[in-house]
XYZ file of N, CA, C and O in Angstrom:
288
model
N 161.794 104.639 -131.365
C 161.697 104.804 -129.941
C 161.108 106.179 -129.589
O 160.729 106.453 -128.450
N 161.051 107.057 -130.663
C 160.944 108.762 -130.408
C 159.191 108.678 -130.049
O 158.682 109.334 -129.140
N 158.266 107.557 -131.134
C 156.826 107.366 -131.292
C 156.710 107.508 -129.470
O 156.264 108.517 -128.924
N 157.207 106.286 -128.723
C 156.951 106.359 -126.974
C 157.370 107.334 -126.376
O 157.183 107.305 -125.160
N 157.917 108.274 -126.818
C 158.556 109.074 -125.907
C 158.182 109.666 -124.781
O 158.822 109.984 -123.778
N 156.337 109.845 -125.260
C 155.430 110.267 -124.541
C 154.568 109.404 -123.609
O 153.925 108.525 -124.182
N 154.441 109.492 -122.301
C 153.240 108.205 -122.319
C 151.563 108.635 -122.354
O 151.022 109.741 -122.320
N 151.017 107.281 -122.435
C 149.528 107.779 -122.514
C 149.025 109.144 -121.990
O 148.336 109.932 -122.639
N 149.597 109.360 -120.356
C 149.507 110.235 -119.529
C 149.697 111.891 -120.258
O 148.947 112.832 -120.520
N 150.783 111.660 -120.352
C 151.195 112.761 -120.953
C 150.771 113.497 -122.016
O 150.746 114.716 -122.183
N 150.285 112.168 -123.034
C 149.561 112.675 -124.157
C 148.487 113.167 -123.808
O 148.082 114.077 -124.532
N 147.754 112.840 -122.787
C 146.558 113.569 -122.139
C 146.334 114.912 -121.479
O 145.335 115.622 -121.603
N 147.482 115.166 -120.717
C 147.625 116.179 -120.715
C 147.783 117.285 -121.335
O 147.274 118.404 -121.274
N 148.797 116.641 -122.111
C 149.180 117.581 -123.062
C 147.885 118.372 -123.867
O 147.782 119.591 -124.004
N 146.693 117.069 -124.480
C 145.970 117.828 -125.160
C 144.582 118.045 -124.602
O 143.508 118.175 -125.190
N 144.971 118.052 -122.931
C 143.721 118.630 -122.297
C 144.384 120.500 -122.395
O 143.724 121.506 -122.654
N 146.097 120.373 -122.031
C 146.155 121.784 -122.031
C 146.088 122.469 -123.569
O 145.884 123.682 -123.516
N 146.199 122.011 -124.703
C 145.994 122.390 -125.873
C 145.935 121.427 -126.847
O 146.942 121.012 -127.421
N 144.486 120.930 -127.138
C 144.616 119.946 -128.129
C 145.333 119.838 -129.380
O 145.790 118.817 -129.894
N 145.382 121.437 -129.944
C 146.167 121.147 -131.501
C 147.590 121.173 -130.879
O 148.389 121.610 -131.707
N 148.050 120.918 -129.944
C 149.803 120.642 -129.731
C 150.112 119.350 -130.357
O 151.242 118.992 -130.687
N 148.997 118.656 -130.502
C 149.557 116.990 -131.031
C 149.451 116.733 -132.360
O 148.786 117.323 -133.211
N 150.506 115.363 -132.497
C 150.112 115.240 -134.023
C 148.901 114.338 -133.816
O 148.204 114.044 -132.844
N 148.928 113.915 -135.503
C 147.869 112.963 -135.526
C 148.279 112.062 -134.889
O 147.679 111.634 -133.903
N 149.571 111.508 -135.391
C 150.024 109.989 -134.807
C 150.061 110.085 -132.868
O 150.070 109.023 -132.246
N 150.075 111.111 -132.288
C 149.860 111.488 -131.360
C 148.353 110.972 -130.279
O 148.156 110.254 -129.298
N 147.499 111.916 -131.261
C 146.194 111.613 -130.955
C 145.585 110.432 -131.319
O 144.508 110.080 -130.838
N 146.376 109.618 -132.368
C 145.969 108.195 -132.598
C 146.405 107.838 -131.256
O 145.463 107.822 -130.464
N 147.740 107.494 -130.659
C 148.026 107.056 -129.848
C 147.434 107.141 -128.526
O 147.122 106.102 -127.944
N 147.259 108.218 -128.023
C 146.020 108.673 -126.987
C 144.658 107.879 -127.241
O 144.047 107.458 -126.259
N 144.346 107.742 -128.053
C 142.535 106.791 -128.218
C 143.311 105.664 -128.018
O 142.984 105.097 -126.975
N 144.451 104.974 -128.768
C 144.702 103.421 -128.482
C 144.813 103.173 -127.443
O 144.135 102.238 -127.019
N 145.713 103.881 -126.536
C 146.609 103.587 -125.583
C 145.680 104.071 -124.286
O 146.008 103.469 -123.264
N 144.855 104.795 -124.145
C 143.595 105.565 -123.115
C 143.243 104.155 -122.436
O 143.096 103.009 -122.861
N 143.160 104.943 -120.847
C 142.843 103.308 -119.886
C 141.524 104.434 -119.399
O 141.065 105.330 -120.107
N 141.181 104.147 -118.262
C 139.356 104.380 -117.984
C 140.153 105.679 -117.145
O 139.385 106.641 -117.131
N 141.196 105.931 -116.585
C 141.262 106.900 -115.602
C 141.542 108.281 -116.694
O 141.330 109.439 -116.335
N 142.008 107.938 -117.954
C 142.402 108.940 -118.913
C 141.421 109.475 -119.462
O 141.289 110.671 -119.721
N 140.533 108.438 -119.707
C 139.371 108.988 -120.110
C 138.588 109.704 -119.106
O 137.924 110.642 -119.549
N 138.520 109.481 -117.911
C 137.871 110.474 -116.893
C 138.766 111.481 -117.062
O 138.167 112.554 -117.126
N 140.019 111.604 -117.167
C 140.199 113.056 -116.883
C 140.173 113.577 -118.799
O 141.022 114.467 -118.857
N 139.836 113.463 -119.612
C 139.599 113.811 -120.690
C 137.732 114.406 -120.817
O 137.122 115.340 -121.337
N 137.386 113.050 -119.893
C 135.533 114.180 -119.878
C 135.584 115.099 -119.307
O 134.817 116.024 -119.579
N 136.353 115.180 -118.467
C 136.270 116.696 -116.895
C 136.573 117.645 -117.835
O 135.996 118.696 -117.558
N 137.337 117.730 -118.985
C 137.778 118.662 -119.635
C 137.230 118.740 -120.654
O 137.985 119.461 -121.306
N 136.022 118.374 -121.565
C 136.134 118.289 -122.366
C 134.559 117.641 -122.530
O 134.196 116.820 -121.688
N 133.738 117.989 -123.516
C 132.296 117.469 -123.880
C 131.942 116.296 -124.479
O 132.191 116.286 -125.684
N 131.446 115.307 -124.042
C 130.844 113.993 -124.416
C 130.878 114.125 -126.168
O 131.151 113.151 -126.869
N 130.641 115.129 -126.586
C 130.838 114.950 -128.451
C 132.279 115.574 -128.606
O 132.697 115.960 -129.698
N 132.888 115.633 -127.634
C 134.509 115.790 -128.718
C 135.207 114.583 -129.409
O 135.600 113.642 -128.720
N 135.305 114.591 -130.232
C 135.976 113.257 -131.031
C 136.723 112.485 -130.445
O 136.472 111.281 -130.399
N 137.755 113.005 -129.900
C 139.116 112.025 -129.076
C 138.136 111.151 -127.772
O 138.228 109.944 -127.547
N 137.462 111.867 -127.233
C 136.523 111.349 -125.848
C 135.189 110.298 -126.964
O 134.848 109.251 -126.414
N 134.818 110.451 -127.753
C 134.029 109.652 -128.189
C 134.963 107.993 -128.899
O 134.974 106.838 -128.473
N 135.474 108.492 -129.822
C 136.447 107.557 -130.011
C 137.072 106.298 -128.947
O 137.111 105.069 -129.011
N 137.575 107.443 -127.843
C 137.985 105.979 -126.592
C 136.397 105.444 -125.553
O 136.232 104.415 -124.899
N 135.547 106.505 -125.753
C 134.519 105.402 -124.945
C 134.036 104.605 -125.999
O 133.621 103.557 -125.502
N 133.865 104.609 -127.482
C 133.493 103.711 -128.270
C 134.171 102.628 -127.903
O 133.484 101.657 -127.586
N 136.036 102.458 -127.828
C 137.208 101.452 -127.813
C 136.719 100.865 -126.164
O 136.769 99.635 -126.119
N 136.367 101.372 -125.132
C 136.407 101.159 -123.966
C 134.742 100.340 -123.704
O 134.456 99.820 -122.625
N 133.864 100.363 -124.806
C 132.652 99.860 -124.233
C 132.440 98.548 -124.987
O 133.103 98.077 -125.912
N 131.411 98.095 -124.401
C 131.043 96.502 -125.070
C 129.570 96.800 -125.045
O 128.916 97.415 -124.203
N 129.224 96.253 -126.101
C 127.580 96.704 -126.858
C 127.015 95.167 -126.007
O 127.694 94.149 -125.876
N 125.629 95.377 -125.520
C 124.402 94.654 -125.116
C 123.939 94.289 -125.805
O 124.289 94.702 -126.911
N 122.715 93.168 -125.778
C 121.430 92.919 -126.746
C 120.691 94.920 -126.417
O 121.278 95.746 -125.719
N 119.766 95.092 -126.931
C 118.726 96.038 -127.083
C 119.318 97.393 -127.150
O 118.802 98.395 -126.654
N 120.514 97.352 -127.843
C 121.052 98.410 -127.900
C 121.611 99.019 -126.704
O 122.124 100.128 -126.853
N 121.608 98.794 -126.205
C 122.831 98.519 -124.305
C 124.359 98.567 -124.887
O 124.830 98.051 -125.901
N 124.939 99.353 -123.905
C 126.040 99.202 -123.892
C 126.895 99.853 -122.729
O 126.630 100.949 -122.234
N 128.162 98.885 -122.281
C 128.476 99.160 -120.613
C 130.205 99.852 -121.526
O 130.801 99.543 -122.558
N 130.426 100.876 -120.416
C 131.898 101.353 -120.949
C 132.552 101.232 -119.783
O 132.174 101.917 -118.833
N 133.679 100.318 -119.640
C 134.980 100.147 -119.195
C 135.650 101.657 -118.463
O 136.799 101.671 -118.019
């Protein structure tokens, strides 16, 4: 029960105010659990190549024909 303790939210915060505060299993949880509003406030803070922000728009998008792809 200790794994939820946190919610998505929180985990976001948390590692907008200092990313190394989390664990891994942490930051796993943040990419799984990330809905579209988390991820906006994760770009405001943070550069299109940071890993955690690439990771959930990868999970959040659906690939096109011609190499297209729309993100959630």
């Amino acid at each position: 029960m200790k794994y939820y303790e946190k919610s998505p939210f929180l985990l976001a915060k948390q590692y907008c105010d200092d990313p190394l505060s989390l664990t891994d299993e942490e930051i796993e949880r943040l990419i799984w659990e990330a809905n579209a509003s988390i991820r906006e406030m994760l770009e405001s803070n943070y550069p299109p190549d940071n890993e955690v922000v690439k990771k959930i728009n990868d999970r959040l998008s659906y690939e096109l024909k011609y190499n297209l792809k729309i993100i959630f």
